[in-house]
XYZ file of C-alpha atoms in Angstrom:
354
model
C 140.731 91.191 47.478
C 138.666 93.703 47.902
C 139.638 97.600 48.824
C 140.123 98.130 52.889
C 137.163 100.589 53.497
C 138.700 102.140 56.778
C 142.322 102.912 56.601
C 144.661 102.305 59.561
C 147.767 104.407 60.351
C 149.915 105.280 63.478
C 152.002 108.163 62.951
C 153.996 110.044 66.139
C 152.038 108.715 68.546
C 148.570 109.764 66.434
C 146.259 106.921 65.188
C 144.733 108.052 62.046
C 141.232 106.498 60.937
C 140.504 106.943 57.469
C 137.097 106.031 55.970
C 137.726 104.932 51.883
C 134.751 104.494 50.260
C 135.299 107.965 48.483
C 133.104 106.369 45.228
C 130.634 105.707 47.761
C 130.677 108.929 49.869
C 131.960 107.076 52.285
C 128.156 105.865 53.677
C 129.308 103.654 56.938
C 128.156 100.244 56.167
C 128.185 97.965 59.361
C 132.076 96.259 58.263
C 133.105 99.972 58.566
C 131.401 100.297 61.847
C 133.227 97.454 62.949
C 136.689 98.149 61.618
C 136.809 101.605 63.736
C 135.101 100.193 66.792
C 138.118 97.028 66.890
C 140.659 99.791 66.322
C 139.224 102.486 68.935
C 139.581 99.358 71.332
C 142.937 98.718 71.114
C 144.225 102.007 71.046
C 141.870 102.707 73.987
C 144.357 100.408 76.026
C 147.755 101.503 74.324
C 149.702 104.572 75.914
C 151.386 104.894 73.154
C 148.729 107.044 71.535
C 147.970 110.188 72.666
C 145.398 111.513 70.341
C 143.049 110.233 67.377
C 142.243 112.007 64.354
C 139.212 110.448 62.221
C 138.873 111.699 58.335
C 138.486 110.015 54.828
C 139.501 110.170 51.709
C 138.382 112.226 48.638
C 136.933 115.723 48.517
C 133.594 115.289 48.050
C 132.406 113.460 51.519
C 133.616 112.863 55.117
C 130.675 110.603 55.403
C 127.375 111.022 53.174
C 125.609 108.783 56.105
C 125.062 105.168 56.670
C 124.419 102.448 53.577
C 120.981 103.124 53.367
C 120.229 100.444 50.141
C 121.735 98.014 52.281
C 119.340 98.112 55.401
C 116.184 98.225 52.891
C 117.806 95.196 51.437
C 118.617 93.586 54.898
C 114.484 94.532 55.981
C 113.298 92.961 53.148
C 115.175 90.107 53.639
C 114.291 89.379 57.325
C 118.097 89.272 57.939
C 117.497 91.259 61.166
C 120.823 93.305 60.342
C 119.522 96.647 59.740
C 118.819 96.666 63.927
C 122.492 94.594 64.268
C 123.972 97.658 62.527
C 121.992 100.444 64.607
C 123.051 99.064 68.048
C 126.472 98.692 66.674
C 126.512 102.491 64.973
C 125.055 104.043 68.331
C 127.566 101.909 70.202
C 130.452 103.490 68.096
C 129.259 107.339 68.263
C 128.716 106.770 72.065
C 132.169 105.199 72.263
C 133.654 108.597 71.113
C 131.516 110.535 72.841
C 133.168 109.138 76.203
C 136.368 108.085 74.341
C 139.380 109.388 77.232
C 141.921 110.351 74.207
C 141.050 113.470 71.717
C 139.309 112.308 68.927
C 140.041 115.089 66.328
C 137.393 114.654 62.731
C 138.480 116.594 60.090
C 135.533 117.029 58.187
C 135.608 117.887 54.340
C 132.844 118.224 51.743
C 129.511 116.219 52.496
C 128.878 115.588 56.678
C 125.151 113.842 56.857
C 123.434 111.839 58.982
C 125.890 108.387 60.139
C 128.805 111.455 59.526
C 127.321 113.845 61.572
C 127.182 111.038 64.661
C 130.710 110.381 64.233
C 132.061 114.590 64.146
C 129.553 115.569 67.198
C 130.934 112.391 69.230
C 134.400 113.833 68.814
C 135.728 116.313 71.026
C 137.367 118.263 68.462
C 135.308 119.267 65.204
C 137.353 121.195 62.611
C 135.371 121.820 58.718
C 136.854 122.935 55.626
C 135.035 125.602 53.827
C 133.756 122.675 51.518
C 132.007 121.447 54.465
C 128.234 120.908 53.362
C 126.483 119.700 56.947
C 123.225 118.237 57.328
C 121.053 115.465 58.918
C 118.701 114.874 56.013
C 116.465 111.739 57.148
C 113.155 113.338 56.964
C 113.646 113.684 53.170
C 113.946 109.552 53.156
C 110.957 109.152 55.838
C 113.032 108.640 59.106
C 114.102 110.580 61.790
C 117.380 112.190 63.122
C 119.365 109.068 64.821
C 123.390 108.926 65.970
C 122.760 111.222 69.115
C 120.851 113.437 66.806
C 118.326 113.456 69.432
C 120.846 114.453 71.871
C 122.720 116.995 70.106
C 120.155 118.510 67.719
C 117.956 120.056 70.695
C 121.121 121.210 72.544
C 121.652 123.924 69.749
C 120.491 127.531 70.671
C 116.757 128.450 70.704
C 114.931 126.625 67.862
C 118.160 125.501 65.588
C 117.906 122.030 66.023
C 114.260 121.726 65.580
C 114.759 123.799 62.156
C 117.967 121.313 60.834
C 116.127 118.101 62.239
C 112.536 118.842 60.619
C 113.657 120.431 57.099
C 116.583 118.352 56.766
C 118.455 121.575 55.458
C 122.268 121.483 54.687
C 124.596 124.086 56.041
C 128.124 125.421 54.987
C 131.067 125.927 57.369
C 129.762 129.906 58.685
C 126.525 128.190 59.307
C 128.182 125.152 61.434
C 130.636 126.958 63.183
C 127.716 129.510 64.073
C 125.332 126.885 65.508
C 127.907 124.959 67.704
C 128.569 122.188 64.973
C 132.031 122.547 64.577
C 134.698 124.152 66.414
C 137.140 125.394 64.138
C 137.646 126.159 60.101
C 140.656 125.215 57.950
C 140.969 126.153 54.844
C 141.480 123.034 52.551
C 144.703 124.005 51.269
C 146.174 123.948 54.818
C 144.949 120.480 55.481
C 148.608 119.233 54.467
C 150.700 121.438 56.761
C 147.835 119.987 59.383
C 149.024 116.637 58.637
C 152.671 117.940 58.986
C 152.504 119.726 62.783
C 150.663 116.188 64.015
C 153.376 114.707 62.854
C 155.992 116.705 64.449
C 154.604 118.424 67.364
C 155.958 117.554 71.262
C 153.211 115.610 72.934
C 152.859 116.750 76.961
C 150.715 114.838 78.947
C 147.345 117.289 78.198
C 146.859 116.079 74.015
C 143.932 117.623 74.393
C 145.448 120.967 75.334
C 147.752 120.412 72.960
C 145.795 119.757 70.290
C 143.861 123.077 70.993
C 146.668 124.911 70.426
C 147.931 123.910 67.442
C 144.575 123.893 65.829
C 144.104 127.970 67.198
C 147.235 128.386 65.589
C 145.720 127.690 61.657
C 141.605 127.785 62.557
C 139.096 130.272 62.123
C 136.208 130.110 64.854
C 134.333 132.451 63.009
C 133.625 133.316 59.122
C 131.192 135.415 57.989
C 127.942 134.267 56.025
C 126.159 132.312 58.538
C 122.184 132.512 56.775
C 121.199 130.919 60.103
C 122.334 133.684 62.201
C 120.825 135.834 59.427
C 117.463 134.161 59.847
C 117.694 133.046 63.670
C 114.834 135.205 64.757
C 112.466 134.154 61.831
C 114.088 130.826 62.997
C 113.000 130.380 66.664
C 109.894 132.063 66.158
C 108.455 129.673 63.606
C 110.335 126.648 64.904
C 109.363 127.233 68.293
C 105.542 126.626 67.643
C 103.684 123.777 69.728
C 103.514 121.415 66.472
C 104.217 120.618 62.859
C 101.180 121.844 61.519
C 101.517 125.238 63.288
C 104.818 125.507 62.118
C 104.137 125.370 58.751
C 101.233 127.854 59.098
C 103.934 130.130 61.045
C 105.683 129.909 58.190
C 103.386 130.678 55.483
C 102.490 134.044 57.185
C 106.083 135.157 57.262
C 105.274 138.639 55.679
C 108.812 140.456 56.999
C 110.674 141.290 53.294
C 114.245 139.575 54.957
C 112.759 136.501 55.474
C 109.994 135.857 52.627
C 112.217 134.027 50.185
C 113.734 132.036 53.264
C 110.662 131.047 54.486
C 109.017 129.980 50.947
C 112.383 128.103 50.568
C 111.587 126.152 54.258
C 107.953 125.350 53.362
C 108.871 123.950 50.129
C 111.253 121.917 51.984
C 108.829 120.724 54.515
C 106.128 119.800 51.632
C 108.525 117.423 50.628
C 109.188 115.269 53.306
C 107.485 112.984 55.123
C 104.678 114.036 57.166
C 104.734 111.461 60.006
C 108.258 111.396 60.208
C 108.454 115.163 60.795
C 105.741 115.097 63.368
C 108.122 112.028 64.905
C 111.217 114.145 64.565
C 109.048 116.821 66.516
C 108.365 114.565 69.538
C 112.038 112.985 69.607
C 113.977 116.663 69.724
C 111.905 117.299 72.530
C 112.404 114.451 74.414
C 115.712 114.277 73.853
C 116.572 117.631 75.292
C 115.845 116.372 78.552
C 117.294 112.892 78.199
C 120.828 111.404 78.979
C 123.237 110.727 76.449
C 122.712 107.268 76.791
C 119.145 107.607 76.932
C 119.274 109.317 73.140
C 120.692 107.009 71.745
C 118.402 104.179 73.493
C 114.946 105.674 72.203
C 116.382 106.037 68.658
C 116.722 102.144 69.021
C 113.756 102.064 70.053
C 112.231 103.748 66.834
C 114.238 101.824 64.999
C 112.828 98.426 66.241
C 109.374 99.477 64.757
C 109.912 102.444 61.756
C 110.963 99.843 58.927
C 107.439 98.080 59.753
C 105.546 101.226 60.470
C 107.157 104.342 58.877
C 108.137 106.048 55.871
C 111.986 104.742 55.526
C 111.428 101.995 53.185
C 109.114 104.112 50.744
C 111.586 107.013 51.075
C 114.614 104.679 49.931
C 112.413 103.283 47.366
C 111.351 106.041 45.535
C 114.706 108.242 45.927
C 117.306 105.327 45.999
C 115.460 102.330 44.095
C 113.208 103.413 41.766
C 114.442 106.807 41.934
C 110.955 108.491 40.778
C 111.696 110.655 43.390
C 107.992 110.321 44.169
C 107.453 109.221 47.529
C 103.973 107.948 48.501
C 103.729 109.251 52.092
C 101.647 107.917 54.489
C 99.531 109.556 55.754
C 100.794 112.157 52.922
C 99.982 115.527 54.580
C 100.393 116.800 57.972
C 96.600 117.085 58.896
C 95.920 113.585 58.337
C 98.833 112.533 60.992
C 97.048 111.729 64.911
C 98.627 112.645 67.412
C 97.827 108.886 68.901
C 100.289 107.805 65.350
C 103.028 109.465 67.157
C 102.602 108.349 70.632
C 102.633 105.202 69.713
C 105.886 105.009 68.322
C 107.183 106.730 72.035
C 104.581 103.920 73.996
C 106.797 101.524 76.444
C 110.229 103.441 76.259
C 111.710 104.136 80.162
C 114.460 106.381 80.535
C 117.337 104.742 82.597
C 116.997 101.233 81.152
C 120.183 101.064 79.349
C-alpha cells in the first residue's frame, strides 16, 4: 500500500495536518486536496478541537505547489481533471479562509504557488528562516491562482504586482515585511512549538490563545528585507499603466542602489511568458477590487480556457518534460501581445455569480 500523503493526528485537543510527499516537495495533487478537505469537515463539526495546525514533513518544502505534470497529463488526456482539481483546490483555500477554528501553517523551506493558497487562507502564518516564498507561475506560462488574485494586490503599494509578474522568491525578512507571514521561528524551536500545543490550557478564545504563545517564541520582525530595501524602486516601476512600460521603467533605473536589482528584475521578466504576464497584470487589478469569492471565481474562469489558449502547457513542457528549459512563448515578446489577447481571456466573467 502505498505511503498516506497527508498525515492525520489529534493531539490535546489540536488536529495536526501533515502533508508527506517530502520526495515530492509536497506538490498538492487532487487525493491530497481531498484528504484535508474530508478532515477540515469533520473537525469543523467536533468541539473537541479547538485549533488546527497545517505543516509537512521534511525540510526542504511546506508545499512546492500543485502536481503540475499531472494536470498537463490530465489536459492531454481529455480527462477533464485538471478543472476537477482547480474547483476542488480553490474550494479548500476558501474553506480556510472562512474556517471558524485557528488554522495555524507552519511553513518551512519552499512555500510556492498551491502552498502559498493554503498559508494566506490560514489565520495564523508563522516561517522559519528557511522559508523561501514565492508564487512562480509566470515562469511556467500561467498566472497567480489560490486567492493569489485576492491576496497579491492587497500587499502595500506595488508588492504584489512585483511578486505576481517576476515570479521572484522571498526569504522570511522579506515575507514578514510584506504582510506574508505573521511571525518567525527559528527552526530549532519548532520542537518546543510542538511541545507548548501539546500542553497549553485551552480557554474558549484558541485564537487568543494561540497568539500568545506564538509572541512568546516569534519574531515579527528580522532584518534583511531587500523588498523594503527596494520598495521605492519597487512601486515606482511596478506601478506603471502596463507590462511593456514596466519593463522600460525598469531599464532606465539609473539610481546606483537599485541598478543591479533592477537588471536582476528585467532578466527575470525576459524569461517568462509574455502573455501570461500581461494576464497576471489585468487579474491583480481586478482582483483588488473583487470579493474573496469572486478571486477565486475568475481564476476558474482562466482556468477553463488557459490550457487551450495559454502558455501553461509549453511552460511544463519545456521546464518539466523535456526540460530544455526553452520555452517557445507565444506571442514571445511583450510588443507582440494585443491588448484584445487579454480581454478576451476576462470576456463573460460577472462578479457576484458564485
Amino acid at each position: 500500500m502505498s505511503e498516506q500523503t497527508v498525515l492525520v493526528e489529534v493531539r490535546n485537543s489540536v488536529g495536526h495536518l501533515t502533508l508527506n510527499r517530502p520526495a515530492g516537495l509536497n506538490a498538492l495533487n487532487l487525493d491530497m486536496v481531498r484528504q484535508l478537505r474530508s478532515q477540515l469537515d469533520v473537525w469543523l463539526q467536533d468541539d473537541g478541537i479547538k485549533a488546527v495546525v497545517l505543516r509537512a514533513n521534511g525540510e526542504k518544502a511546506f508545499c512546492a505547489g500543485g502536481d503540475i505534470r499531472g494536470l498537463y497529463d490530465s489536459y492531454l488526456a481529455g480527462d477533464g481533471m485538471y478543472m476537477t482539481f482547480f474547483r476542488e483546490e480553490y474550494a479548500l483555500d476558501q474553506l480556510i479562509h472562512a474556517y471558524p477554528k485557528p488554522v495555524l501553517a507552519l511553513m518551512d523551506g519552499f512555500v510556492l504557488g498551491g502552498g502559498m493558497g493554503l498559508a494566506q487562507a490560514a489565520s495564523h502564518r508563522v516561517i522559519t528562516e528557511r522559508v523561501r516564498m514565492g508564487m512562480p507561475e509566470t515562469g511556467i506560462g500561467y498566472f497567480p491562482d489560490v486567492g493569489g488574485s485576492y491576496f497579491l494586490p492587497r500587499l502595500e503599494g506595488a508588492i504584489g504586482q512585483y511578486l505576481g509578474i517576476t515570479g521572484s522568491h522571498i526569504r522570511a525578512a522579506d515575507a514578514l515585511y510584506c504582510g506574508l507571514a505573521d511571525h518567525c521561528l527559528g527552526s530549532e524551536l519548532l520542537g518546543e512549538l510542538d511541545q507548548a500545543l501539546d500542553s497549553m490550557q485551552w480557554t474558549d478564545e484558541p485564537a487568543s490563545d494561540l497568539d500568545t504563545l506564538l509572541r512568546k517564541r516569534a519574531s515579527q520582525k528580522i532584518p534583511g528585507s531587500e523588498i523594503k530595501a527596494m520598495r521605492s524602486a519597487i512601486d515606482h516601476h511596478f506601478s506603471q499603466p502596463d507590462m511593456q512600460r514596466i519593463r522600460t521603467s525598469l531599464a532606465a533605473e539609473d539610481c546606483p542602489a537599485y541598478q543591479d536589482w533592477a537588471e536582476r528584475t528585467l532578466a527575470a521578466i525576459d524569461s517568462k511568458s509574455p502573455l501570461a504576464m500581461n494576464v497576471t497584470l489585468e487579474l491583480l487589478r481586478q482582483g483588488r477590487e473583487l470579493s474573496l469569492a469572486d478571486c477565486f471565481a475568475l481564476e476558474l474562469h482562466l482556468d477553463a480556457q488557459w490550457f487551450a489558449k495559454g502558455d501553461i502547457m509549453e511552460g511544463v513542457r519545456a521546464l518539466i518534460i523535456d526540460k530544455d528549459k526553452n520555452p517557445r512563448w507565444n506571442p514571445p515578446t511583450l510588443e507582440e501581445v494585443s491588448p484584445a489577447r487579454v480581454t478576451e481571456f476576462f470576456a463573460g466573467f460577472e462578479p457576484g455569480q458564485v
